[in-house]
Amino acid sequence: EADIYQTPRYLVIGTGKKITLECSQTMGHDKMYWYQQDPGMELHLIHYSYGVNSTEKGDLSSESTVSRIRTEHFPLTLESARPSHTSQYLCASNVGVPDTQYFGPGTRLTVL
Amino acid sequence: KNEVEQSPQNLTAQEGEFITINCSYSVGISALHWLQQHPGGGIVSLFMLSSGKKKHGRLIATINIQEKHSSLHITASHPRDSAVYICAVGPGAQKLVFGQGTRLTINP
């Protein structure tokens, strides 16, 4: 079982709130990813990091931001949540090229 | 046209049936991944393969690099196999491109 954690698992908030979705892994993986998945749709990469102080935007445009100050921690922040941000957010990590990605349980976000 | 296409999109079968899910891709890849996503949303990596065939329990994954095609087979299917199965390809530098998933329902 993969040691990658996400909190919260479910979040319902009002429009305009600032939120941070947490992702942490205890496997020492350098590479971490954030994916967004709408119900019944495919995953889309929104952010990734290849190591501490390294972050890049993914293929899907997102209004969120990320940081990578520690290897094990890759939080995602929405400065002002909107209903269009309602989705599931999945965090993943891996090591080498190529290497299987380990996924967290996901955060299901609803913005009212 | 998506870079990764899966078929069928939905599949319902009876317990015990042999299941095949197909994945075709149009990009060059270094590896192909099969993932399983349960209703709660959690994703588990089933296979990563770049050639040939891999087997894990009742699951078998094959890939044909020349034809840019992979299949996931489940033998003696069981209701607990009900999930969404996702094909993803890695064109090179880690970033994965995902298919839309195949929703599998196995009835007892």
Tab-separated table of C-alpha atoms in Angstrom:
chain	number	residue	atom	x	y	z
A	1	GLU	CA	0.000	0.000	0.000
A	2	ALA	CA	1.292	3.405	-1.003
A	3	ASP	CA	2.125	5.912	1.719
A	4	ILE	CA	0.605	8.997	0.170
A	5	TYR	CA	-1.994	10.996	2.024
A	6	GLN	CA	-4.426	13.738	1.193
A	7	THR	CA	-6.487	15.928	3.482
A	8	PRO	CA	-9.243	16.751	3.638
A	9	ARG	CA	-11.005	13.902	1.854
A	10	TYR	CA	-14.155	15.975	1.384
A	11	LEU	CA	-14.591	19.737	1.508
A	12	VAL	CA	-17.646	21.915	0.966
A	13	ILE	CA	-16.970	25.640	1.041
A	14	GLY	CA	-18.470	28.899	-0.108
A	15	THR	CA	-17.380	31.011	-3.044
A	16	GLY	CA	-14.448	33.310	-2.396
A	17	LYS	CA	-12.817	31.266	0.337
A	18	LYS	CA	-9.119	30.465	0.291
A	19	ILE	CA	-8.384	26.774	0.626
A	20	THR	CA	-5.331	24.554	0.746
A	21	LEU	CA	-5.441	20.891	-0.163
A	22	GLU	CA	-2.727	18.909	1.539
A	23	CYS	CA	-0.700	16.090	0.036
A	24	SER	CA	2.137	14.282	1.717
A	25	GLN	CA	4.108	11.118	1.020
A	26	THR	CA	6.539	9.199	3.166
A	27	MET	CA	8.293	7.326	0.376
A	28	GLY	CA	10.948	9.957	-0.301
A	29	HIS	CA	9.744	10.426	-3.868
A	30	ASP	CA	11.173	13.413	-5.706
A	31	LYS	CA	8.347	13.696	-8.220
A	32	MET	CA	4.852	14.717	-7.230
A	33	TYR	CA	1.744	15.582	-9.230
A	34	TRP	CA	-1.687	17.122	-8.852
A	35	TYR	CA	-4.506	15.922	-11.093
A	36	GLN	CA	-8.027	17.242	-11.474
A	37	GLN	CA	-10.855	14.890	-12.356
A	38	ASP	CA	-14.437	15.878	-13.053
A	39	PRO	CA	-17.057	13.141	-12.518
A	40	GLY	CA	-16.901	10.514	-15.231
A	41	MET	CA	-14.056	12.267	-16.981
A	42	GLU	CA	-10.369	11.587	-17.416
A	43	LEU	CA	-7.675	12.909	-15.130
A	44	HIS	CA	-5.866	16.063	-16.151
A	45	LEU	CA	-2.486	17.129	-14.853
A	46	ILE	CA	-2.612	20.609	-13.300
A	47	HIS	CA	0.730	20.843	-11.467
A	48	TYR	CA	3.866	18.802	-11.010
A	49	SER	CA	7.158	19.000	-9.181
A	50	TYR	CA	10.419	17.190	-9.802
A	51	GLY	CA	11.909	18.139	-6.462
A	52	VAL	CA	12.172	20.743	-3.738
A	53	ASN	CA	11.673	24.305	-5.021
A	54	SER	CA	10.644	22.953	-8.435
A	55	THR	CA	7.061	23.408	-9.611
A	56	GLU	CA	5.523	23.494	-13.087
A	57	LYS	CA	2.068	23.951	-14.511
A	58	GLY	CA	0.506	20.947	-16.144
A	59	ASP	CA	-1.457	20.490	-19.315
A	60	LEU	CA	-4.755	21.776	-17.931
A	61	SER	CA	-4.911	25.429	-17.035
A	62	SER	CA	-5.706	25.908	-13.374
A	63	GLU	CA	-6.138	28.903	-11.112
A	64	SER	CA	-4.528	27.010	-8.279
A	65	THR	CA	-0.933	27.324	-7.090
A	66	VAL	CA	1.434	24.825	-5.496
A	67	SER	CA	4.598	24.867	-3.456
A	68	ARG	CA	7.296	22.314	-2.720
A	69	ILE	CA	9.348	23.393	0.257
A	70	ARG	CA	9.866	19.870	1.576
A	71	THR	CA	10.243	16.638	-0.360
A	72	GLU	CA	7.325	14.980	1.362
A	73	HIS	CA	4.830	17.827	1.108
A	74	PHE	CA	3.089	19.270	-1.984
A	75	PRO	CA	0.123	21.477	-1.033
A	76	LEU	CA	-2.273	22.983	-3.556
A	77	THR	CA	-3.906	26.358	-2.862
A	78	LEU	CA	-6.924	28.110	-4.315
A	79	GLU	CA	-6.856	31.792	-3.355
A	80	SER	CA	-10.530	32.379	-4.104
A	81	ALA	CA	-12.644	29.308	-4.702
A	82	ARG	CA	-15.402	29.353	-7.318
A	83	PRO	CA	-18.107	26.828	-8.247
A	84	SER	CA	-16.089	25.987	-11.383
A	85	HIS	CA	-13.422	24.561	-9.066
A	86	THR	CA	-15.793	21.835	-7.923
A	87	SER	CA	-14.005	18.624	-8.791
A	88	GLN	CA	-11.899	15.808	-7.408
A	89	TYR	CA	-8.230	16.537	-6.863
A	90	LEU	CA	-5.772	13.649	-6.835
A	91	CYS	CA	-2.159	13.794	-5.729
A	92	ALA	CA	0.448	11.287	-6.913
A	93	SER	CA	4.163	10.667	-6.620
A	94	ASN	CA	6.885	8.544	-8.150
A	95	VAL	CA	10.619	8.121	-8.424
A	96	GLY	CA	12.255	7.284	-11.687
A	97	VAL	CA	11.705	7.406	-15.416
A	98	PRO	CA	9.446	5.666	-16.016
A	99	ASP	CA	7.988	4.556	-12.765
A	100	THR	CA	4.555	3.688	-11.549
A	101	GLN	CA	2.770	6.578	-9.927
A	102	TYR	CA	1.280	6.148	-6.475
A	103	PHE	CA	-1.974	7.961	-5.950
A	104	GLY	CA	-3.477	9.475	-2.848
A	105	PRO	CA	-7.144	8.888	-1.981
A	106	GLY	CA	-8.215	12.225	-3.446
A	107	THR	CA	-10.003	15.313	-2.181
A	108	ARG	CA	-13.537	15.863	-3.365
A	109	LEU	CA	-14.122	19.626	-3.415
A	110	THR	CA	-17.508	21.292	-3.716
A	111	VAL	CA	-17.708	25.060	-3.977
A	112	LEU	CA	-21.160	26.503	-3.425
B	1	LYS	CA	-9.307	12.785	-31.218
B	2	ASN	CA	-7.862	12.013	-27.795
B	3	GLU	CA	-4.292	10.816	-27.580
B	4	VAL	CA	-5.462	7.827	-25.545
B	5	GLU	CA	-8.665	6.032	-26.464
B	6	GLN	CA	-10.243	3.244	-24.456
B	7	SER	CA	-12.953	0.819	-25.419
B	8	PRO	CA	-15.521	0.023	-24.385
B	9	GLN	CA	-16.530	3.014	-22.275
B	10	ASN	CA	-18.924	0.872	-20.266
B	11	LEU	CA	-18.948	-2.866	-19.805
B	12	THR	CA	-21.364	-5.024	-17.843
B	13	ALA	CA	-20.731	-8.735	-17.447
B	14	GLN	CA	-21.690	-11.684	-15.309
B	15	GLU	CA	-19.461	-13.072	-12.620
B	16	GLY	CA	-16.956	-15.510	-14.037
B	17	GLU	CA	-16.763	-13.996	-17.503
B	18	PHE	CA	-13.475	-13.179	-19.213
B	19	ILE	CA	-13.107	-9.411	-19.560
B	20	THR	CA	-11.070	-7.458	-22.098
B	21	ILE	CA	-10.541	-3.702	-22.050
B	22	ASN	CA	-8.653	-2.074	-24.890
B	23	CYS	CA	-6.441	0.995	-25.075
B	24	SER	CA	-5.059	2.660	-28.191
B	25	TYR	CA	-2.713	5.601	-28.149
B	26	SER	CA	-1.321	7.931	-30.764
B	27	VAL	CA	1.812	9.291	-29.101
B	28	GLY	CA	5.228	7.782	-28.643
B	29	ILE	CA	5.573	6.406	-25.156
B	30	SER	CA	8.104	5.140	-22.706
B	31	ALA	CA	5.556	3.212	-20.677
B	32	LEU	CA	1.853	2.446	-20.441
B	33	HIS	CA	-0.022	2.242	-17.166
B	34	TRP	CA	-3.235	0.496	-16.216
B	35	LEU	CA	-4.968	2.008	-13.199
B	36	GLN	CA	-8.035	0.982	-11.230
B	37	GLN	CA	-10.336	3.554	-9.670
B	38	HIS	CA	-12.962	2.450	-7.200
B	39	PRO	CA	-16.216	4.346	-6.541
B	40	GLY	CA	-14.652	6.173	-3.601
B	41	GLY	CA	-12.222	7.758	-6.016
B	42	GLY	CA	-8.979	6.166	-4.899
B	43	ILE	CA	-6.664	5.042	-7.686
B	44	VAL	CA	-4.440	1.995	-7.610
B	45	SER	CA	-1.749	1.293	-10.149
B	46	LEU	CA	-2.218	-2.198	-11.598
B	47	PHE	CA	0.503	-2.431	-14.201
B	48	MET	CA	3.231	-0.457	-15.826
B	49	LEU	CA	4.584	-1.991	-19.009
B	50	SER	CA	6.679	-0.995	-21.962
B	51	SER	CA	6.668	-4.288	-23.862
B	52	GLY	CA	5.199	-7.759	-23.868
B	53	LYS	CA	2.908	-9.001	-21.164
B	54	LYS	CA	2.518	-8.890	-17.398
B	55	LYS	CA	0.352	-10.987	-15.129
B	56	HIS	CA	-0.781	-10.360	-11.580
B	57	GLY	CA	-3.297	-12.796	-10.163
B	58	ARG	CA	-6.343	-12.777	-12.420
B	59	LEU	CA	-5.193	-9.688	-14.285
B	60	ILE	CA	-3.149	-9.763	-17.473
B	61	ALA	CA	-1.889	-6.752	-19.404
B	62	THR	CA	-0.391	-6.850	-22.872
B	63	ILE	CA	1.083	-4.200	-25.081
B	64	ASN	CA	1.941	-4.071	-28.773
B	65	ILE	CA	4.286	-1.147	-29.311
B	66	GLN	CA	4.164	-1.341	-33.111
B	67	GLU	CA	0.382	-1.190	-33.148
B	68	LYS	CA	0.211	1.291	-30.235
B	69	HIS	CA	-2.307	-0.866	-28.479
B	70	SER	CA	-2.698	-2.445	-25.069
B	71	SER	CA	-5.265	-4.743	-23.534
B	72	LEU	CA	-6.208	-5.474	-19.956
B	73	HIS	CA	-7.770	-8.875	-19.326
B	74	ILE	CA	-9.526	-10.116	-16.225
B	75	THR	CA	-10.078	-13.839	-15.906
B	76	ALA	CA	-12.857	-15.318	-13.747
B	77	SER	CA	-14.288	-11.862	-13.082
B	78	HIS	CA	-15.834	-11.109	-9.710
B	79	PRO	CA	-18.148	-8.331	-8.462
B	80	ARG	CA	-15.250	-6.832	-6.518
B	81	ASP	CA	-13.568	-6.163	-9.892
B	82	SER	CA	-16.249	-3.548	-10.551
B	83	ALA	CA	-14.416	-0.265	-10.971
B	84	VAL	CA	-13.242	2.190	-13.572
B	85	TYR	CA	-10.126	1.006	-15.375
B	86	ILE	CA	-7.913	3.729	-16.758
B	87	CYS	CA	-5.180	3.503	-19.343
B	88	ALA	CA	-2.449	6.128	-19.148
B	89	VAL	CA	0.649	6.603	-21.240
B	90	GLY	CA	3.884	8.307	-20.431
B	91	PRO	CA	5.286	10.048	-23.501
B	92	GLY	CA	8.586	10.417	-21.782
B	93	ALA	CA	9.240	12.771	-18.957
B	94	GLN	CA	6.932	11.468	-16.271
B	95	LYS	CA	3.781	13.299	-17.273
B	96	LEU	CA	0.950	10.894	-17.980
B	97	VAL	CA	-1.816	11.246	-20.527
B	98	PHE	CA	-5.008	9.489	-19.463
B	99	GLY	CA	-7.774	7.716	-21.306
B	100	GLN	CA	-11.348	8.432	-20.366
B	101	GLY	CA	-11.678	5.160	-18.475
B	102	THR	CA	-13.794	2.035	-18.841
B	103	ARG	CA	-16.527	1.537	-16.279
B	104	LEU	CA	-16.753	-2.177	-15.521
B	105	THR	CA	-19.679	-3.693	-13.655
B	106	ILE	CA	-19.633	-7.373	-12.749
B	107	ASN	CA	-22.989	-8.748	-11.670
B	108	PRO	CA	-23.194	-11.734	-9.335
